[in-house]
CSV table of C-alpha atoms in Angstrom, one decimal:
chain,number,residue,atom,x,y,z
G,20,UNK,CA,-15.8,19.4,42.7
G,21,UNK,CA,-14.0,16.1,42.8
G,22,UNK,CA,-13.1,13.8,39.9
G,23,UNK,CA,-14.6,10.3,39.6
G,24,UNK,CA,-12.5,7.3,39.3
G,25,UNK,CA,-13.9,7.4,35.7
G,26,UNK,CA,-13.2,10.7,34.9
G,27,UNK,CA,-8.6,10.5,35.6
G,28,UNK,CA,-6.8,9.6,33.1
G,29,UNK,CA,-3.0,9.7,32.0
G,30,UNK,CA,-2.4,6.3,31.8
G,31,UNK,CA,-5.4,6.7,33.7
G,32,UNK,CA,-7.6,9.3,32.8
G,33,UNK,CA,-6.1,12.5,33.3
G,34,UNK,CA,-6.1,15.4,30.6
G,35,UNK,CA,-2.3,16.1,29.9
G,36,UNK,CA,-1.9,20.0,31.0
G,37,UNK,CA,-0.5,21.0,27.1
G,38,UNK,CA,-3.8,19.3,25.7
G,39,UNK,CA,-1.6,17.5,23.4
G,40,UNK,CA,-1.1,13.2,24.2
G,41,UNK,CA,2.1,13.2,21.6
G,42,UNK,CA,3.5,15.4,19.2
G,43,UNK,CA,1.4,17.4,16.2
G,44,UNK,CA,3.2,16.1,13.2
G,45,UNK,CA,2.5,12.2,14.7
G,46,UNK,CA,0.9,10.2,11.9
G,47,UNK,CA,0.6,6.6,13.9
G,48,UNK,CA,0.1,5.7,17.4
G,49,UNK,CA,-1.5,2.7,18.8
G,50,UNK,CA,-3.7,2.7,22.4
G,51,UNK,CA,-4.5,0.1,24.8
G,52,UNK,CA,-7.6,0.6,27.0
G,53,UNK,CA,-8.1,-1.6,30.3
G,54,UNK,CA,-12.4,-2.2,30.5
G,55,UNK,CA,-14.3,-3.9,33.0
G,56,UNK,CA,-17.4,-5.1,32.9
G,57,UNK,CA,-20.3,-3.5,34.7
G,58,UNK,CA,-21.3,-6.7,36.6
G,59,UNK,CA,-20.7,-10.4,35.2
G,60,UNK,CA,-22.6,-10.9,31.7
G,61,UNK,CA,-22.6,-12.0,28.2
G,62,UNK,CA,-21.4,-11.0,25.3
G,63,UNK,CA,-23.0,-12.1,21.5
G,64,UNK,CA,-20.5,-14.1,18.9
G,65,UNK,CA,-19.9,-11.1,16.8
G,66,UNK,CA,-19.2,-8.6,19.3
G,67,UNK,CA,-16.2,-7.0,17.1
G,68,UNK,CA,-19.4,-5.5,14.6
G,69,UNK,CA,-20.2,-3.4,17.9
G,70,UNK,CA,-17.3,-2.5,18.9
G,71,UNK,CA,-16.5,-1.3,15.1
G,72,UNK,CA,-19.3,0.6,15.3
G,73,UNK,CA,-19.3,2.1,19.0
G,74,UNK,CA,-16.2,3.6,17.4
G,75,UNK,CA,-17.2,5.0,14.5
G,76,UNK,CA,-20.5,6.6,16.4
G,77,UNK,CA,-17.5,8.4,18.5
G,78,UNK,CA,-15.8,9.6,15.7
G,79,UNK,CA,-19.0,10.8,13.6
G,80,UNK,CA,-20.6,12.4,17.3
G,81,UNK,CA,-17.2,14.8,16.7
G,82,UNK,CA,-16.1,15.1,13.6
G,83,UNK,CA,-18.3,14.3,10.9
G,84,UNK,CA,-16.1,14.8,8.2
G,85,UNK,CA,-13.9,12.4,9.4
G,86,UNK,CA,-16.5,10.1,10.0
G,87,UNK,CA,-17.7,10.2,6.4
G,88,UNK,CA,-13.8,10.0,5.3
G,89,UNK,CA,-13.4,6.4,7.4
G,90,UNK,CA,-16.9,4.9,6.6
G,91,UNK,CA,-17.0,5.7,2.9
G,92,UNK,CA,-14.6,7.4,1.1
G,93,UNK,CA,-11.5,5.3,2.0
G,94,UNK,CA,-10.4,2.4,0.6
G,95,UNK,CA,-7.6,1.8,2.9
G,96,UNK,CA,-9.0,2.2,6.6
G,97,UNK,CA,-6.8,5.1,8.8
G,98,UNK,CA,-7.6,2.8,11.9
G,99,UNK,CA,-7.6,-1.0,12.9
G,100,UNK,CA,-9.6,-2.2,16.2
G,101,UNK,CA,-9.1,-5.6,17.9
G,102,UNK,CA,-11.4,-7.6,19.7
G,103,UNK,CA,-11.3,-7.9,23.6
G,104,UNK,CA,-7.9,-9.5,25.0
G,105,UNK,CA,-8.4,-10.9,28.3
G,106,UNK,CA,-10.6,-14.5,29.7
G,107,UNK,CA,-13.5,-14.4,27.5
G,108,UNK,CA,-15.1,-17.6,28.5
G,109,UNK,CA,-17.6,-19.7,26.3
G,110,UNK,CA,-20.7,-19.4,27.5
G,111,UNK,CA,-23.6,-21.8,25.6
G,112,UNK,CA,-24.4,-19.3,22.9
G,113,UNK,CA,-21.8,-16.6,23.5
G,114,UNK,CA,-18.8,-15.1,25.7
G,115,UNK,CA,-19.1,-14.4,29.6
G,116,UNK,CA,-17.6,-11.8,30.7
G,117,UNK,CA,-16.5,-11.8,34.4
G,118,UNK,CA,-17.1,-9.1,36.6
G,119,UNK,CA,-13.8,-8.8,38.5
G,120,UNK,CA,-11.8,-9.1,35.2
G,121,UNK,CA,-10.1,-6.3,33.1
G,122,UNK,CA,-10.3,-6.6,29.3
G,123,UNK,CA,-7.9,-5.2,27.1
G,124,UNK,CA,-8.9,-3.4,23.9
G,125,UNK,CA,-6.7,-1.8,21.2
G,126,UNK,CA,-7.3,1.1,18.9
G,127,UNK,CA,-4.6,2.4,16.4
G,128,UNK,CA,-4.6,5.3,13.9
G,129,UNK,CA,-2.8,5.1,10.7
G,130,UNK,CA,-2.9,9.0,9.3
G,131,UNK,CA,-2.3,12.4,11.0
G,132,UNK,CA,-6.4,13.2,10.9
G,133,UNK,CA,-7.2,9.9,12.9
G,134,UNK,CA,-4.1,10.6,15.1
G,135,UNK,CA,-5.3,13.9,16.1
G,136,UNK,CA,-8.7,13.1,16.3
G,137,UNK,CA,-7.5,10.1,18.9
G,138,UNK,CA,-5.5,12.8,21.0
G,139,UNK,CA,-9.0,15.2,21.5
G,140,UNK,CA,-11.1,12.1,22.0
G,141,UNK,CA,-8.9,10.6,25.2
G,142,UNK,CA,-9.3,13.8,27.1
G,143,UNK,CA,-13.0,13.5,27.3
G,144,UNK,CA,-13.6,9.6,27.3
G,145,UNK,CA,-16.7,8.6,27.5
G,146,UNK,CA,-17.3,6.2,30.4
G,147,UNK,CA,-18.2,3.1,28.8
G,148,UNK,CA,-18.5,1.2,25.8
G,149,UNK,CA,-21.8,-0.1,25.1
G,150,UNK,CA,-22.1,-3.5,23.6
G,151,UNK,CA,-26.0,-4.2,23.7
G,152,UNK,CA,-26.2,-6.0,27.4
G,153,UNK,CA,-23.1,-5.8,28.5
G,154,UNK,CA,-21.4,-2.4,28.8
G,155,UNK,CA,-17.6,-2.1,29.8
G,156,UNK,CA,-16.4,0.5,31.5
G,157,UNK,CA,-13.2,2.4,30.2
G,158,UNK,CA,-11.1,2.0,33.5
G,159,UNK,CA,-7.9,3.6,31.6
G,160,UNK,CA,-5.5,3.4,28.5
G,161,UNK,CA,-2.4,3.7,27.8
G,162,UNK,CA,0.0,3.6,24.4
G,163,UNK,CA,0.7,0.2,23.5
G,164,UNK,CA,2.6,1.1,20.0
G,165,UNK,CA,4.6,4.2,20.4
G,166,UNK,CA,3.7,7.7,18.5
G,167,UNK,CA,6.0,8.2,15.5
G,168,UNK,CA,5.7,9.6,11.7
G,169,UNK,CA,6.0,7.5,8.5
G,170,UNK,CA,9.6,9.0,8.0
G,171,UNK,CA,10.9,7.7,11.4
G,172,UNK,CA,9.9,4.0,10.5
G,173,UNK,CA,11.9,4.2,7.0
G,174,UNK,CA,15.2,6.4,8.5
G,175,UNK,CA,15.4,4.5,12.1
G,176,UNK,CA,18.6,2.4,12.5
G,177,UNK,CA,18.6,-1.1,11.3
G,178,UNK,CA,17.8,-3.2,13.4
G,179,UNK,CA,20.6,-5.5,15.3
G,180,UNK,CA,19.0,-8.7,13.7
G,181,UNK,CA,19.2,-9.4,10.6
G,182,UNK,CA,15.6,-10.4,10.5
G,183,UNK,CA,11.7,-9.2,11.4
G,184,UNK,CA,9.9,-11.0,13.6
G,185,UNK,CA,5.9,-11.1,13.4
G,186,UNK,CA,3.0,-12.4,15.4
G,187,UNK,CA,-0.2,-12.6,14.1
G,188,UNK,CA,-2.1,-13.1,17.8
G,189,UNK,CA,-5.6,-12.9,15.9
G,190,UNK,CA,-6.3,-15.3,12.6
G,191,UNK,CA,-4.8,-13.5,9.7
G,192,UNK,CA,-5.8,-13.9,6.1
G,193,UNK,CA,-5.7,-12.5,2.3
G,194,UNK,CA,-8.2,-12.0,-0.3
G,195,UNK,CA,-6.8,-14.2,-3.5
G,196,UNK,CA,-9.1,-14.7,-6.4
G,197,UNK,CA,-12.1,-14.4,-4.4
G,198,UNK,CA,-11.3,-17.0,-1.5
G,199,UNK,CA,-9.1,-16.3,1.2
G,200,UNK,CA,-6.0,-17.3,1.6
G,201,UNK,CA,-4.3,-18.4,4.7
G,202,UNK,CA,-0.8,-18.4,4.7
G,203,UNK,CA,2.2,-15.8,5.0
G,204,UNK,CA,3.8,-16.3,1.9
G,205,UNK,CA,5.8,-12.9,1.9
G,206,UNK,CA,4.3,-11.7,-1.2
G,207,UNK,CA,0.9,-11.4,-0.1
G,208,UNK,CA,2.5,-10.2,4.0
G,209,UNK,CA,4.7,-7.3,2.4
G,210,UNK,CA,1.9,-6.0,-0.1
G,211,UNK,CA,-0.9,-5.8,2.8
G,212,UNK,CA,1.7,-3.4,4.4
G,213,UNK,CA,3.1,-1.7,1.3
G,214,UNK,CA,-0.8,-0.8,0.7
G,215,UNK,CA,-1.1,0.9,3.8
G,216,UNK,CA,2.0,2.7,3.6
G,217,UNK,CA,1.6,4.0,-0.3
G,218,UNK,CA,-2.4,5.1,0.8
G,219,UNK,CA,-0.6,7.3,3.8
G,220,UNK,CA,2.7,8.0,3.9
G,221,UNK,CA,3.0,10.4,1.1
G,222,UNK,CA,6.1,8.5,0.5
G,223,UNK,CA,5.4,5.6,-2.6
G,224,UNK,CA,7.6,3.0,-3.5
G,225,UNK,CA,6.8,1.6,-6.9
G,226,UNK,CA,4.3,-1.7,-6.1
G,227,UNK,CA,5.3,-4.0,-8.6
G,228,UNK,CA,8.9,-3.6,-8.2
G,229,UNK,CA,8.9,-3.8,-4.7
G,230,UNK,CA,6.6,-7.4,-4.6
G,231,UNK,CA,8.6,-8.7,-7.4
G,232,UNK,CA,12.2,-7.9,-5.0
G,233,UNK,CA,9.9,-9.1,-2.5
G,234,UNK,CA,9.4,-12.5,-4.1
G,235,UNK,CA,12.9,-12.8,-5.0
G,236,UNK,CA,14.6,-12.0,-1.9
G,237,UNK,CA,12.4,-12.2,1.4
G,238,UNK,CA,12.0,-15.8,3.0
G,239,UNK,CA,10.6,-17.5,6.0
G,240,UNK,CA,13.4,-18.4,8.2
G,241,UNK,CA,10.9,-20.1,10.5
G,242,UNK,CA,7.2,-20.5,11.7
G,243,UNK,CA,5.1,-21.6,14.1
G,244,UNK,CA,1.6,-21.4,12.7
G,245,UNK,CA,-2.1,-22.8,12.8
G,246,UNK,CA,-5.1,-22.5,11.1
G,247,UNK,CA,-8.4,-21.2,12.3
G,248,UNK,CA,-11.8,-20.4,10.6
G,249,UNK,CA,-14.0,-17.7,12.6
G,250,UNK,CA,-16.9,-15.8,11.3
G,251,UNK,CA,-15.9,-12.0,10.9
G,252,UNK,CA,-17.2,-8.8,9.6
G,253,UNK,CA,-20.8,-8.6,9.1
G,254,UNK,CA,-21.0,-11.2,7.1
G,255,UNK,CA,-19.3,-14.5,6.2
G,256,UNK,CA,-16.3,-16.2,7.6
G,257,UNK,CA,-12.6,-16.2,7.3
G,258,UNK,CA,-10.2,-19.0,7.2
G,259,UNK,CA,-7.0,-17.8,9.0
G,260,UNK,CA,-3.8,-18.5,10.4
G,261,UNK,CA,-2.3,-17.5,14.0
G,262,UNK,CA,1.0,-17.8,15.1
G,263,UNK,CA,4.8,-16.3,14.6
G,264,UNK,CA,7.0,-16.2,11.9
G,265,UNK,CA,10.7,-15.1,11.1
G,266,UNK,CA,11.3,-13.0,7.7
G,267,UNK,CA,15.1,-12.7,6.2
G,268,UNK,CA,16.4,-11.4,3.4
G,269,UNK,CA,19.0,-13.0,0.7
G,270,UNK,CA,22.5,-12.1,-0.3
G,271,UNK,CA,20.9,-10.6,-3.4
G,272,UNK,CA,18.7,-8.2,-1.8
G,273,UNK,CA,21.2,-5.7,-0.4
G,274,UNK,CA,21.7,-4.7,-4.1
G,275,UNK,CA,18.9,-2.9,-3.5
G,276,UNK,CA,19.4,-0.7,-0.2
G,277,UNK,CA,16.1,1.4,-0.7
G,278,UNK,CA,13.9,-1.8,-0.6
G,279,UNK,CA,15.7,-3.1,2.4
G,280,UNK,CA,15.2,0.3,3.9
G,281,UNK,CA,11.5,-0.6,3.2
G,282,UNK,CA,11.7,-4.0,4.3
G,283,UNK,CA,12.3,-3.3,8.0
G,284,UNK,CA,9.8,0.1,7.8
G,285,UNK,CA,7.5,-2.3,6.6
G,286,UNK,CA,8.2,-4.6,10.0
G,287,UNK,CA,7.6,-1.5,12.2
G,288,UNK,CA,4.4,-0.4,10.3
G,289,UNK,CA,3.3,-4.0,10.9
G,290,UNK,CA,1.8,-3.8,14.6
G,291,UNK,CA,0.1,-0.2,13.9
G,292,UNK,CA,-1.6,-1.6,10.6
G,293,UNK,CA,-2.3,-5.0,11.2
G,294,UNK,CA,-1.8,-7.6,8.3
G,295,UNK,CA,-4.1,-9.5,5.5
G,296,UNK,CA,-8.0,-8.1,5.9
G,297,UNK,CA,-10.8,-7.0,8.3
G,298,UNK,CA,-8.4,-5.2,10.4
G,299,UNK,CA,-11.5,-3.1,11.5
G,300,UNK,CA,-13.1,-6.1,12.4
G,301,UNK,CA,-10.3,-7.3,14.9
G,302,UNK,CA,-8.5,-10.0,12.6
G,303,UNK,CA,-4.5,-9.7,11.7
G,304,UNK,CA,-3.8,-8.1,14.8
G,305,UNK,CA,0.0,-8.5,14.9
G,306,UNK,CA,3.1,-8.0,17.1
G,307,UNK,CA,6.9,-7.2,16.2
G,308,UNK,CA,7.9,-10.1,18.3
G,309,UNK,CA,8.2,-13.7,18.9
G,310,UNK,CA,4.9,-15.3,20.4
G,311,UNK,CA,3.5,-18.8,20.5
G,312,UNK,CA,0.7,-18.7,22.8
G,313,UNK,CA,-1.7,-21.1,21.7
G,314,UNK,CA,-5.2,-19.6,20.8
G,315,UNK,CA,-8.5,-22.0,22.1
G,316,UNK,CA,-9.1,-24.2,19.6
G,317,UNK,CA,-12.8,-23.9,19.7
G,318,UNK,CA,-14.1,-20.3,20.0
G,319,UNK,CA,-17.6,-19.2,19.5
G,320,UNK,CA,-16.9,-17.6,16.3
G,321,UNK,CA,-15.7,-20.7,15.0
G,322,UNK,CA,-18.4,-22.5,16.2
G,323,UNK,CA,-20.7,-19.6,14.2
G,324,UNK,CA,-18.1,-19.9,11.5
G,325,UNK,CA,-18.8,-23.7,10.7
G,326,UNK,CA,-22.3,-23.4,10.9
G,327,UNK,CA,-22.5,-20.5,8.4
G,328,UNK,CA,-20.3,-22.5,6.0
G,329,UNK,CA,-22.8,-25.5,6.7
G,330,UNK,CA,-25.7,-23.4,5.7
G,331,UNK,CA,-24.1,-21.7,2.5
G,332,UNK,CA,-23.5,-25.5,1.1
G,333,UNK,CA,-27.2,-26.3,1.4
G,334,UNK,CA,-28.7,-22.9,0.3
G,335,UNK,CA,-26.4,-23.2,-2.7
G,336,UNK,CA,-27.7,-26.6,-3.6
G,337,UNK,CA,-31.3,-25.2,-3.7
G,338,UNK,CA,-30.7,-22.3,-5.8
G,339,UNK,CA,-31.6,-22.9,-9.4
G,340,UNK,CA,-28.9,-20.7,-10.4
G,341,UNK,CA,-25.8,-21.8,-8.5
G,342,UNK,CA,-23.1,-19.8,-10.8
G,343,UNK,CA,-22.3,-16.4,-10.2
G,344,UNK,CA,-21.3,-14.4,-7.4
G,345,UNK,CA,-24.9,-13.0,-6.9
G,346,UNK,CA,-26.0,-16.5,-5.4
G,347,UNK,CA,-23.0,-17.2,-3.5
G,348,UNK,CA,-23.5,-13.6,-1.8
G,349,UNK,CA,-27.6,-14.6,-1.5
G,350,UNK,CA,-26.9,-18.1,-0.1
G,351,UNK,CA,-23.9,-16.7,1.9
G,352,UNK,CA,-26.2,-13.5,3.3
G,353,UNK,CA,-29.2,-16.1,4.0
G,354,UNK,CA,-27.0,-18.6,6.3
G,355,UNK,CA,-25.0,-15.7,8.4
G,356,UNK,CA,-28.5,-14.5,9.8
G,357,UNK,CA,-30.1,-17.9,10.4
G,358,UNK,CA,-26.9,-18.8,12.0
G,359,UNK,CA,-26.9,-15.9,14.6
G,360,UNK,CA,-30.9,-16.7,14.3
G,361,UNK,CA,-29.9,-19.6,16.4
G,362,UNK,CA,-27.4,-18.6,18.4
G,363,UNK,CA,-30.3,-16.3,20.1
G,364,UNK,CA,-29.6,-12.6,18.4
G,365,UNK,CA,-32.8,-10.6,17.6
G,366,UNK,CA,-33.3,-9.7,14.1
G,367,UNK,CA,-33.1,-6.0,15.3
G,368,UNK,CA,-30.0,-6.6,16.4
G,369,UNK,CA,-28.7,-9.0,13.5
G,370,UNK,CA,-30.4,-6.0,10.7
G,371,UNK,CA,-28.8,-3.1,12.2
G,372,UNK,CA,-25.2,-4.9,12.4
G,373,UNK,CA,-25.5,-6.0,8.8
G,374,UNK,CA,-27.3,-2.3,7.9
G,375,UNK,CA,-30.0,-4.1,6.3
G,376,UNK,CA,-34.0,-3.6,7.1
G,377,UNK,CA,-35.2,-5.2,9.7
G,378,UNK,CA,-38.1,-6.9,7.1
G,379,UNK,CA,-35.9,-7.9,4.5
G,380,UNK,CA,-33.6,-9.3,7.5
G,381,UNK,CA,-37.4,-11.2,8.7
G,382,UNK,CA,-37.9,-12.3,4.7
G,383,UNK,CA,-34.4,-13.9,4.2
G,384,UNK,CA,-34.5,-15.8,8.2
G,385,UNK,CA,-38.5,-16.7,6.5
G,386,UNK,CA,-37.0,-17.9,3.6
G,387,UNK,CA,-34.1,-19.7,4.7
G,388,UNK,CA,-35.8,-22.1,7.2
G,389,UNK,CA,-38.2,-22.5,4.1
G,390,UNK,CA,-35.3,-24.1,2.2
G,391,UNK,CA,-33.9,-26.2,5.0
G,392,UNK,CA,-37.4,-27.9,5.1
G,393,UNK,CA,-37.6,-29.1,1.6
G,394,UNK,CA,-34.3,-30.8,2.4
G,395,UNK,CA,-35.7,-31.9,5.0
């Protein structure tokens, strides 16, 4: 029998002969798949929530174990997911996706389990990814960040510059004291690696030592950055930055050749992992090069993002008890689902991506509009 289009895949759909993609003992890998759209359609503000979790439902259809490990029992994810890369146009209320257009979509595994899963998942691909209305179909893949073990970022040769050179093509940020925090000071850039790498290398550097060297020794050589607030995960909204910037080290540093070792694994970890938070959300996707390609300005998310930071302001106003984190998370919770209210998502859809009920989801949309017309 013949094999469809769909089903070839090598860097196109073809089963390698050995059944292996890459090597056993591979630890991280990163994959690029080309989708197109079915037909020309739309695509909701938040799509990243279901691509997050058209991903996990293929990991827990296979391995449930696995599943379990990466939905509850980690703190540091083994995975990161971007959004769609490609001409994602503003349409009204959300994207439109163009028919004769392909999509790019990255997936990267962080620990030998999620590698391995990855390398018996691309030999029987599914043949599309659906996203409520607008399914794309998986047209091929191919590896974007090259296989490779913990042990060959720390022991490859250094590099022929002196310096590491980052990206961060989506916006980027760190939790600080319960706000984000949108900058790359190298503190905060380092540790969101050094996490990572302590969680699954096997091999841990000492934390505090390593940020304190950090702080003393790495600096920005340059930067080309801007800000950007979009709403991401399933619920809230993120102030980041986008952009590139050049780390170095000081003469000082080299006293310490083992952090300096780590400095530039670090850089090489830094694509697989992505940087700051919600890297399983598609934010602080980021590249080990130079890049400067302006983002739109204006994107629906940030259009959803502004209007959920509207909303928060006025529910907090109206809440009797405004201290406390349980009424910023209330009035916070309230405004994300009136806001995709509006922008035309069914509460079916809005409580499953949140995995709330789909009556408490009705009470709080109820409630909210309740509280906008006393101001009113």
């Amino acid at each position: 029998m013949a094999t469809s289009p769909n089903r070839t895949r090598t860097r196109d759909r073809k089963s390698p002969p050995s059944g292996l993609i890459w090597p056993a003992d591979t630890e991280l890998v990163g994959l690029v798949f080309e989708l197109t759209p079915g037909a020309a359609s739309y695509l909701y503000a938040q799509y990243a929530i279901g691509l997050h979790a058209w991903f996990l439902g293929q990991v827990h259809q296979t391995d449930p174990d696995l599943s379990k490990l990466l939905h509850d029992d980690q703190s540091e994810k083994a995975f990161t997911i971007s959004g769609l890369e490609g001409d994602l146009l503003p349409g009204g209320k959300e994207f439109q996706l163009l028919g004769d257009r392909i999509y790019r979509w990255y997936v990267t595994g962080l620990s030998k389990p999620v590698v391995q899963w990855l390398s018996q998942w691309l030999q029987n691909l599914p043949e599309e990814i659906d996203l409520r209305n607008a399914p794309l179909l998986i047209r091929s893949w191919d590896i974007a960040f090259e296989p490779t073990t913990y042990q060959q970022l720390l022991t490859a040769e250094p590099p022929l510059s002196p310096t590491i050179k980052l990206s961060f093509v989506t916006p980027t940020s760190f939790r600080s004291k319960g706000h984000h925090f949108p900058l790359p000071v190298p503190e905060n850039v380092f540790h969101s690696y050094l996490r990572r790498w302590n969680n699954f290398s096997g091999v841990n550097f000492d934390q505090a030592e390593f940020l304190n060297w950090i702080d003393e020794n790495a600096i920005i050589s340059r930067h080309k950055l801007e800000s950007q607030k979009v709403a991401a995960g399933k619920k809230g909204m993120v102030t980041g930055f986008t952009g590139a910037v050049e780390f170095g080290l000081g003469r000082s540093a080299h006293n310490r050749p083992d952090f300096v070792q780590l400095f530039y694994a670090l850089g090489r970890l830094a694509p697989y992992c992505g940087t700051g938070h919600k890297t399983t959300f598609g934010l602080g996707q980021t590249r080990a090069q130079w890049l400067t390609k302006a983002l739109p300005e204006v994107s629906i998310q940030s259009v959803l993002a502004a209007r959920i930071d509207e909303l928060t302001e006025k529910f907090m106003a109206h809440r009797k008890r405004t201290g406390g984190s349980r009424a910023a998370e209330i009035a916070e919770t309230w405004a994300t689902i009136l806001a995709r209210r509006e922008l035309g998502e069914s509460l079916f859809d809005i409580a499953a991506d949140l995995e709330m009920p789909y009556e408490t989801v009705k009470t709080y949309v109820k409630l909210a509009r309740r509280a906008l017309k006393v101001e009113d």
